[in-house]
């Protein structure tokens, strides 16, 4: 039988071995492993990352997630309120699990022509998952007719988040708007990243007159009122341009304004890096200066750039939403969250159909998720900090 002192010594050796193995694991870990280990301890950032991943998945497969196409309408269902979803249905054989929504009848006021929808308990429209409906082309390549959720029988009026003033499904249009609004933020930040890294790197690496010119330009851009500047630039976009060209114009417009903050951060980092041994060694080896900036100095702050970019995407999304809401950004038939919120611009619309504000909930969710994700990445970008 093992004595107590011997057992204590064995436990101490095991603990020491585990501690040594853990320390050895940290010693051989690379930068990205350290970042991941610290990031996954941030519960809120992990949840925000899952929400962000879900939003981009919805944007990528919008046709599959949406019950209807973005332009499908029904004049008989204008301002139809969101129905209550029932899970249990009474049948001759007793109650059974069958998700459905009740039917409705319409009463029209002869004086104001206001529609009033009354629930019809005698009619039920079943809903289901992976149902067949309108045909669509996924990414313009594959013709499919399967939708994640919708009416189990094609043609049934099932609008899970209600309908707008033209009888279009609010849920479907919000899902399609996810693609445009989220992609504007991603593409816009990509262009801002390119401008910020190059101009900020040149400013911090060369210094002198070049640094002064770039920094004064940044100060001028940052001192201008944002919304009037957007309005002035958006007014320069011709009304005759097709929607796709307007989309790219708005993306470039947001990028030309959004690169300044990243350029400042890159400049400050490069000012401290250009005297490091590896930069001096590369310069002595005859490496071209642009190559030193892009291949030696920029990768050393990749984690910080990723965190900055993640925090910049919500600003791009809010900017596109604000421009489209004011009517100087994207315009119909393009569907974005800002365009959809134009339906709720006045008190009468909100009083009549408050569900038209649902795209605003999508904006808040996306912005909060990206901000929490960016905060987590920013904390994890320096894994050696306690």
Coordinates of C-alpha atoms in Angstrom, one line a residue:
X1 CA 0.0 0.0 0.0
X2 CA 1.4 3.4 -1.0
X3 CA 2.3 5.7 1.9
X4 CA 1.0 9.2 2.2
X5 CA 4.5 10.9 1.7
X6 CA 5.2 8.8 -1.4
X7 CA 1.8 9.6 -2.9
X8 CA 2.4 13.3 -2.2
X9 CA 5.8 13.2 -4.0
X10 CA 4.2 11.4 -7.0
X11 CA 1.5 14.1 -7.2
X12 CA 4.1 16.8 -7.0
X13 CA 6.1 15.2 -9.8
X14 CA 3.0 14.9 -12.0
X15 CA 2.0 18.5 -11.4
X16 CA 5.6 19.6 -12.2
X17 CA 5.6 17.6 -15.4
X18 CA 2.3 19.0 -16.5
X19 CA 3.4 22.6 -15.7
X20 CA 6.7 22.0 -17.6
X21 CA 4.7 20.6 -20.5
X22 CA 2.4 23.6 -20.5
X23 CA 5.3 26.0 -20.3
X24 CA 7.0 24.2 -23.2
X25 CA 3.9 24.4 -25.2
X26 CA 3.7 28.2 -24.8
X27 CA 7.4 28.6 -25.6
X28 CA 7.1 26.8 -28.9
X29 CA 3.8 28.4 -29.8
X30 CA 3.7 30.8 -32.7
X31 CA 2.1 34.3 -32.7
X32 CA -1.2 33.1 -34.2
X33 CA -1.6 30.3 -31.6
X34 CA -1.0 32.7 -28.7
X35 CA -3.6 35.0 -30.2
X36 CA -6.2 32.2 -30.6
X37 CA -5.6 31.0 -27.0
X38 CA -6.2 34.4 -25.6
X39 CA -9.1 35.2 -28.0
X40 CA -11.1 32.1 -27.1
X41 CA -11.1 33.1 -23.4
X42 CA -13.1 36.2 -24.5
X43 CA -16.7 34.7 -24.3
X44 CA -18.5 37.7 -25.7
X45 CA -16.0 38.0 -28.6
X46 CA -16.5 34.3 -29.4
X47 CA -20.3 34.8 -29.5
X48 CA -19.9 37.9 -31.6
X49 CA -17.7 36.0 -34.0
X50 CA -20.4 33.3 -34.4
X51 CA -23.0 36.0 -35.1
X52 CA -20.8 37.7 -37.6
X53 CA -20.1 34.3 -39.3
X54 CA -23.8 33.6 -39.4
X55 CA -24.6 37.0 -41.0
X56 CA -22.0 36.5 -43.7
X57 CA -23.3 33.0 -44.3
X58 CA -26.8 34.5 -44.8
X59 CA -25.3 37.0 -47.2
X60 CA -23.6 34.3 -49.2
X61 CA -26.7 32.1 -49.4
X62 CA -29.4 34.8 -49.3
X63 CA -31.6 33.1 -52.0
X64 CA -31.7 29.9 -49.9
X65 CA -32.4 31.6 -46.6
X66 CA -35.1 33.9 -48.0
X67 CA -38.6 32.5 -48.4
X68 CA -39.3 34.7 -51.4
X69 CA -37.4 36.8 -53.9
X70 CA -36.6 40.4 -53.0
X71 CA -39.1 41.7 -55.7
X72 CA -42.0 39.3 -55.1
X73 CA -45.1 41.2 -54.1
X74 CA -48.8 40.6 -53.5
X75 CA -51.2 43.6 -53.7
X76 CA -53.7 41.7 -51.6
X77 CA -51.3 41.5 -48.6
X78 CA -50.1 45.1 -48.2
X79 CA -49.0 45.9 -44.6
X80 CA -49.9 42.3 -43.5
X81 CA -48.8 42.1 -39.9
X82 CA -46.4 39.3 -38.7
X83 CA -48.5 36.2 -37.8
X84 CA -48.3 34.2 -34.6
X85 CA -46.6 30.9 -35.2
X86 CA -48.5 27.9 -33.7
X87 CA -46.6 24.7 -33.1
X88 CA -49.6 22.3 -32.2
X89 CA -52.5 21.7 -34.5
X90 CA -55.7 20.1 -33.4
X91 CA -56.7 17.2 -35.8
X92 CA -59.3 14.4 -35.7
X93 CA -56.7 12.1 -34.3
X94 CA -55.8 14.6 -31.5
X95 CA -53.2 17.3 -31.2
X96 CA -50.0 16.9 -33.2
X97 CA -46.8 18.9 -33.8
X98 CA -47.4 20.9 -36.9
X99 CA -46.0 24.4 -37.2
X100 CA -48.5 26.7 -38.9
X101 CA -49.9 30.2 -39.0
X102 CA -53.6 31.0 -39.1
X103 CA -55.4 32.4 -42.0
X104 CA -56.9 35.9 -42.1
X105 CA -59.7 37.9 -43.5
X106 CA -59.5 41.5 -44.7
X107 CA -61.7 44.4 -43.9
X108 CA -61.3 47.7 -45.8
X109 CA -62.6 51.0 -44.3
X110 CA -64.6 52.6 -47.2
X111 CA -63.6 56.1 -46.0
X112 CA -59.9 55.8 -45.3
X113 CA -59.3 52.6 -47.3
X114 CA -57.3 51.3 -44.3
X115 CA -56.9 47.5 -44.2
X116 CA -57.7 45.6 -41.1
X117 CA -56.6 41.9 -40.9
X118 CA -58.7 39.6 -38.7
X119 CA -57.4 36.1 -37.8
X120 CA -59.4 33.3 -39.3
X121 CA -59.2 30.3 -36.9
X122 CA -60.7 27.9 -39.5
X123 CA -57.8 28.3 -41.9
X124 CA -54.2 27.2 -41.3
X125 CA -51.1 27.5 -43.5
X126 CA -48.4 25.0 -42.6
X127 CA -44.8 26.1 -42.6
X128 CA -41.7 24.0 -42.8
X129 CA -38.0 23.7 -43.3
X130 CA -36.3 23.0 -46.7
X131 CA -39.5 23.7 -48.6
X132 CA -39.9 24.2 -52.3
X133 CA -40.8 27.6 -53.6
X134 CA -39.7 30.1 -56.2
X135 CA -36.8 29.1 -58.4
X136 CA -33.6 31.0 -58.1
X137 CA -30.0 30.9 -59.4
X138 CA -27.5 30.5 -56.6
X139 CA -24.5 32.7 -57.4
X140 CA -25.9 32.9 -60.9
X141 CA -24.7 29.3 -61.5
X142 CA -27.1 26.7 -60.0
X143 CA -30.9 26.7 -60.5
X144 CA -32.6 25.6 -57.3
X145 CA -36.1 26.0 -55.7
X146 CA -35.4 24.9 -52.1
X147 CA -35.7 27.5 -49.3
X148 CA -34.7 27.1 -45.7
X149 CA -38.1 28.1 -44.3
X150 CA -41.4 29.1 -45.8
X151 CA -44.9 27.9 -46.6
X152 CA -45.1 24.1 -46.9
X153 CA -47.5 24.5 -49.8
X154 CA -46.3 26.9 -52.5
X155 CA -48.6 29.9 -52.9
X156 CA -49.8 30.1 -49.3
X157 CA -49.4 33.7 -47.9
X158 CA -46.9 33.1 -45.1
X159 CA -45.0 36.4 -44.2
X160 CA -43.2 35.6 -41.0
X161 CA -42.2 39.2 -40.4
X162 CA -45.1 40.8 -42.2
X163 CA -45.3 42.7 -45.5
X164 CA -44.5 46.2 -46.6
X165 CA -46.8 48.7 -48.4
X166 CA -46.4 46.8 -51.7
X167 CA -47.1 43.4 -50.2
X168 CA -43.4 42.3 -50.2
X169 CA -42.0 39.9 -47.6
X170 CA -40.0 41.9 -45.0
X171 CA -38.0 38.9 -43.9
X172 CA -36.9 38.0 -47.4
X173 CA -36.0 41.6 -48.2
X174 CA -34.0 42.0 -45.0
X175 CA -32.1 38.8 -45.9
X176 CA -31.3 40.1 -49.3
X177 CA -30.3 43.4 -47.7
X178 CA -27.8 41.5 -45.6
X179 CA -25.8 40.7 -48.7
X180 CA -25.5 44.3 -49.9
X181 CA -24.9 46.0 -46.5
X182 CA -22.4 43.5 -45.2
X183 CA -20.5 43.3 -48.5
X184 CA -20.3 47.1 -48.7
X185 CA -18.6 47.1 -45.3
X186 CA -16.2 44.3 -46.2
X187 CA -15.2 45.6 -49.7
X188 CA -15.0 49.2 -48.4
X189 CA -12.7 48.2 -45.6
X190 CA -10.6 46.2 -48.0
X191 CA -10.0 49.3 -50.1
X192 CA -9.4 51.4 -47.0
X193 CA -6.9 48.7 -45.8
X194 CA -5.0 49.0 -49.0
X195 CA -4.9 52.8 -48.9
X196 CA -4.2 52.9 -45.1
X197 CA -1.3 50.4 -45.1
X198 CA 0.4 51.9 -48.2
X199 CA 0.0 55.6 -47.4
X200 CA 0.5 55.1 -43.6
X201 CA 3.6 52.9 -44.3
X202 CA 5.1 55.4 -46.7
X203 CA 4.4 58.2 -44.2
X204 CA 6.1 56.4 -41.3
X205 CA 8.9 54.9 -43.2
X206 CA 10.1 58.0 -45.2
X207 CA 9.1 60.8 -42.8
X208 CA 10.1 64.3 -43.7
X209 CA 8.1 66.2 -46.4
X210 CA 6.2 63.1 -47.5
X211 CA 5.1 62.4 -43.9
X212 CA 4.0 66.1 -43.5
X213 CA 1.9 66.1 -46.7
X214 CA 0.2 62.8 -45.9
X215 CA -0.6 63.8 -42.3
X216 CA -1.9 67.2 -43.2
X217 CA -4.2 65.5 -45.8
X218 CA -5.4 63.1 -43.1
X219 CA -6.1 66.0 -40.8
X220 CA -8.1 67.9 -43.4
X221 CA -10.2 64.8 -44.2
X222 CA -10.8 64.1 -40.5
X223 CA -11.8 67.7 -39.8
X224 CA -14.6 67.8 -42.4
X225 CA -18.1 67.0 -41.1
X226 CA -18.8 63.5 -42.2
X227 CA -22.4 63.6 -43.3
X228 CA -22.2 66.8 -45.4
X229 CA -19.0 65.4 -47.0
X230 CA -20.9 62.2 -47.9
X231 CA -23.9 64.1 -49.2
X232 CA -21.6 66.3 -51.4
X233 CA -19.8 63.3 -52.9
X234 CA -23.0 61.2 -53.3
X235 CA -24.7 64.1 -55.1
X236 CA -21.9 63.8 -57.7
X237 CA -23.1 60.3 -58.6
X238 CA -25.4 60.6 -61.8
X239 CA -28.9 59.4 -61.3
X240 CA -28.8 57.6 -64.6
X241 CA -26.1 55.1 -63.4
X242 CA -27.2 51.5 -63.1
X243 CA -27.5 50.0 -59.6
X244 CA -24.3 48.0 -59.8
X245 CA -22.3 51.0 -60.7
X246 CA -23.8 53.0 -57.9
X247 CA -23.0 50.2 -55.5
X248 CA -19.3 50.3 -56.4
X249 CA -19.3 54.1 -56.4
X250 CA -20.7 54.2 -52.8
X251 CA -18.1 51.6 -51.8
X252 CA -15.2 53.6 -53.2
X253 CA -16.7 56.8 -51.7
X254 CA -16.7 55.3 -48.2
X255 CA -13.2 53.9 -48.7
X256 CA -11.8 57.3 -49.7
X257 CA -12.9 58.7 -46.3
X258 CA -12.4 55.6 -44.1
X259 CA -8.7 55.0 -44.6
X260 CA -7.4 57.8 -42.4
X261 CA -7.6 56.2 -39.0
X262 CA -5.8 53.0 -40.1
X263 CA -3.1 55.1 -41.8
X264 CA -2.4 56.9 -38.5
X265 CA -2.0 53.6 -36.7
X266 CA 0.3 52.1 -39.4
X267 CA 2.4 55.3 -39.4
X268 CA 2.9 55.1 -35.6
X269 CA 3.9 51.5 -35.8
X270 CA 6.3 52.0 -38.7
X271 CA 8.0 54.9 -36.9
X272 CA 9.0 52.4 -34.2
X273 CA 9.8 49.6 -36.6
X274 CA 12.1 51.3 -39.1
X275 CA 15.0 51.3 -36.6
X276 CA 14.6 47.6 -35.8
X277 CA 17.5 45.3 -36.7
X278 CA 15.6 43.2 -39.3
X279 CA 14.6 46.4 -41.2
X280 CA 18.2 47.7 -41.1
X281 CA 19.4 44.3 -42.3
X282 CA 16.9 44.2 -45.2
X283 CA 18.0 47.7 -46.2
X284 CA 21.7 46.8 -46.1
X285 CA 20.9 43.7 -48.2
X286 CA 19.6 45.9 -51.0
X287 CA 15.9 45.1 -50.6
X288 CA 13.7 47.6 -52.4
X289 CA 12.0 50.0 -50.0
X290 CA 8.4 49.1 -51.1
X291 CA 9.2 45.5 -50.5
X292 CA 10.6 46.3 -47.0
X293 CA 7.3 48.0 -46.2
X294 CA 5.0 45.3 -47.6
X295 CA 6.9 42.1 -46.9
X296 CA 8.9 42.9 -43.7
X297 CA 7.2 45.7 -41.8
X298 CA 3.5 45.3 -42.5
X299 CA 3.4 41.5 -41.6
X300 CA 4.8 42.3 -38.2
X301 CA 1.6 44.2 -37.3
X302 CA -0.8 41.9 -39.1
X303 CA -2.8 41.1 -35.9
X304 CA -3.2 44.8 -35.1
X305 CA -4.4 45.5 -38.7
X306 CA -6.9 42.7 -38.5
X307 CA -8.3 44.1 -35.3
X308 CA -8.5 47.6 -36.7
X309 CA -10.2 46.4 -39.9
X310 CA -12.8 44.4 -37.8
X311 CA -13.6 47.6 -35.9
X312 CA -13.8 49.6 -39.1
X313 CA -16.5 47.4 -40.8
X314 CA -19.3 48.6 -38.5
X315 CA -18.5 52.2 -39.4
X316 CA -18.8 51.3 -43.1
X317 CA -22.2 49.5 -42.5
X318 CA -23.6 52.5 -40.6
X319 CA -22.3 54.9 -43.3
X320 CA -24.0 53.0 -46.1
X321 CA -27.2 52.7 -44.0
X322 CA -27.2 56.4 -43.3
X323 CA -26.6 57.4 -46.9
X324 CA -29.3 55.0 -48.3
X325 CA -31.7 56.1 -45.6
X326 CA -31.3 59.7 -46.6
X327 CA -31.9 58.8 -50.2
X328 CA -28.4 59.8 -51.4
X329 CA -26.8 56.3 -51.3
X330 CA -28.1 53.1 -52.8
X331 CA -31.5 53.3 -54.4
X332 CA -34.2 50.8 -55.4
X333 CA -34.2 48.2 -56.9
X334 CA -31.0 47.6 -54.9
X335 CA -32.0 46.1 -51.5
X336 CA -29.9 47.1 -48.5
X337 CA -30.8 47.7 -44.9
X338 CA -30.7 51.5 -45.4
X339 CA -33.0 51.3 -48.5
X340 CA -35.4 49.2 -46.5
X341 CA -35.4 51.7 -43.6
X342 CA -36.7 54.3 -46.0
X343 CA -40.1 52.7 -45.6
X344 CA -40.1 53.7 -41.9
X345 CA -39.1 57.3 -42.4
X346 CA -42.3 58.9 -40.9
X347 CA -44.4 58.3 -37.8
X348 CA -47.4 57.2 -39.8
X349 CA -45.5 54.3 -41.3
X350 CA -44.2 53.2 -38.0
X351 CA -47.7 53.5 -36.4
X352 CA -49.3 51.5 -39.2
X353 CA -46.6 48.9 -39.6
X354 CA -43.9 48.9 -36.9
X355 CA -42.4 45.6 -38.3
X356 CA -40.8 47.7 -41.0
X357 CA -38.2 48.6 -38.4
X358 CA -36.8 45.1 -38.4
X359 CA -33.9 46.0 -40.8
X360 CA -32.9 48.4 -38.1
X361 CA -32.6 45.5 -35.6
X362 CA -30.4 43.8 -38.2
X363 CA -28.1 46.8 -38.4
X364 CA -27.8 47.0 -34.6
X365 CA -27.1 43.3 -34.3
X366 CA -24.4 43.4 -37.0
X367 CA -22.7 46.6 -35.6
X368 CA -22.7 45.3 -32.0
X369 CA -21.3 41.9 -33.1
X370 CA -18.5 43.4 -35.2
X371 CA -17.6 45.8 -32.4
X372 CA -17.4 43.0 -29.8
X373 CA -15.4 40.9 -32.2
X374 CA -13.0 43.7 -32.9
X375 CA -12.6 44.4 -29.2
X376 CA -11.7 40.7 -28.6
X377 CA -9.3 40.7 -31.5
X378 CA -7.6 43.9 -30.3
X379 CA -7.1 42.4 -26.8
X380 CA -5.8 39.1 -28.3
X381 CA -3.5 40.9 -30.7
X382 CA -1.0 41.4 -27.9
X383 CA -1.0 37.9 -26.3
X384 CA 1.9 38.7 -24.0
X385 CA -0.1 41.4 -22.2
X386 CA -1.8 40.2 -19.1

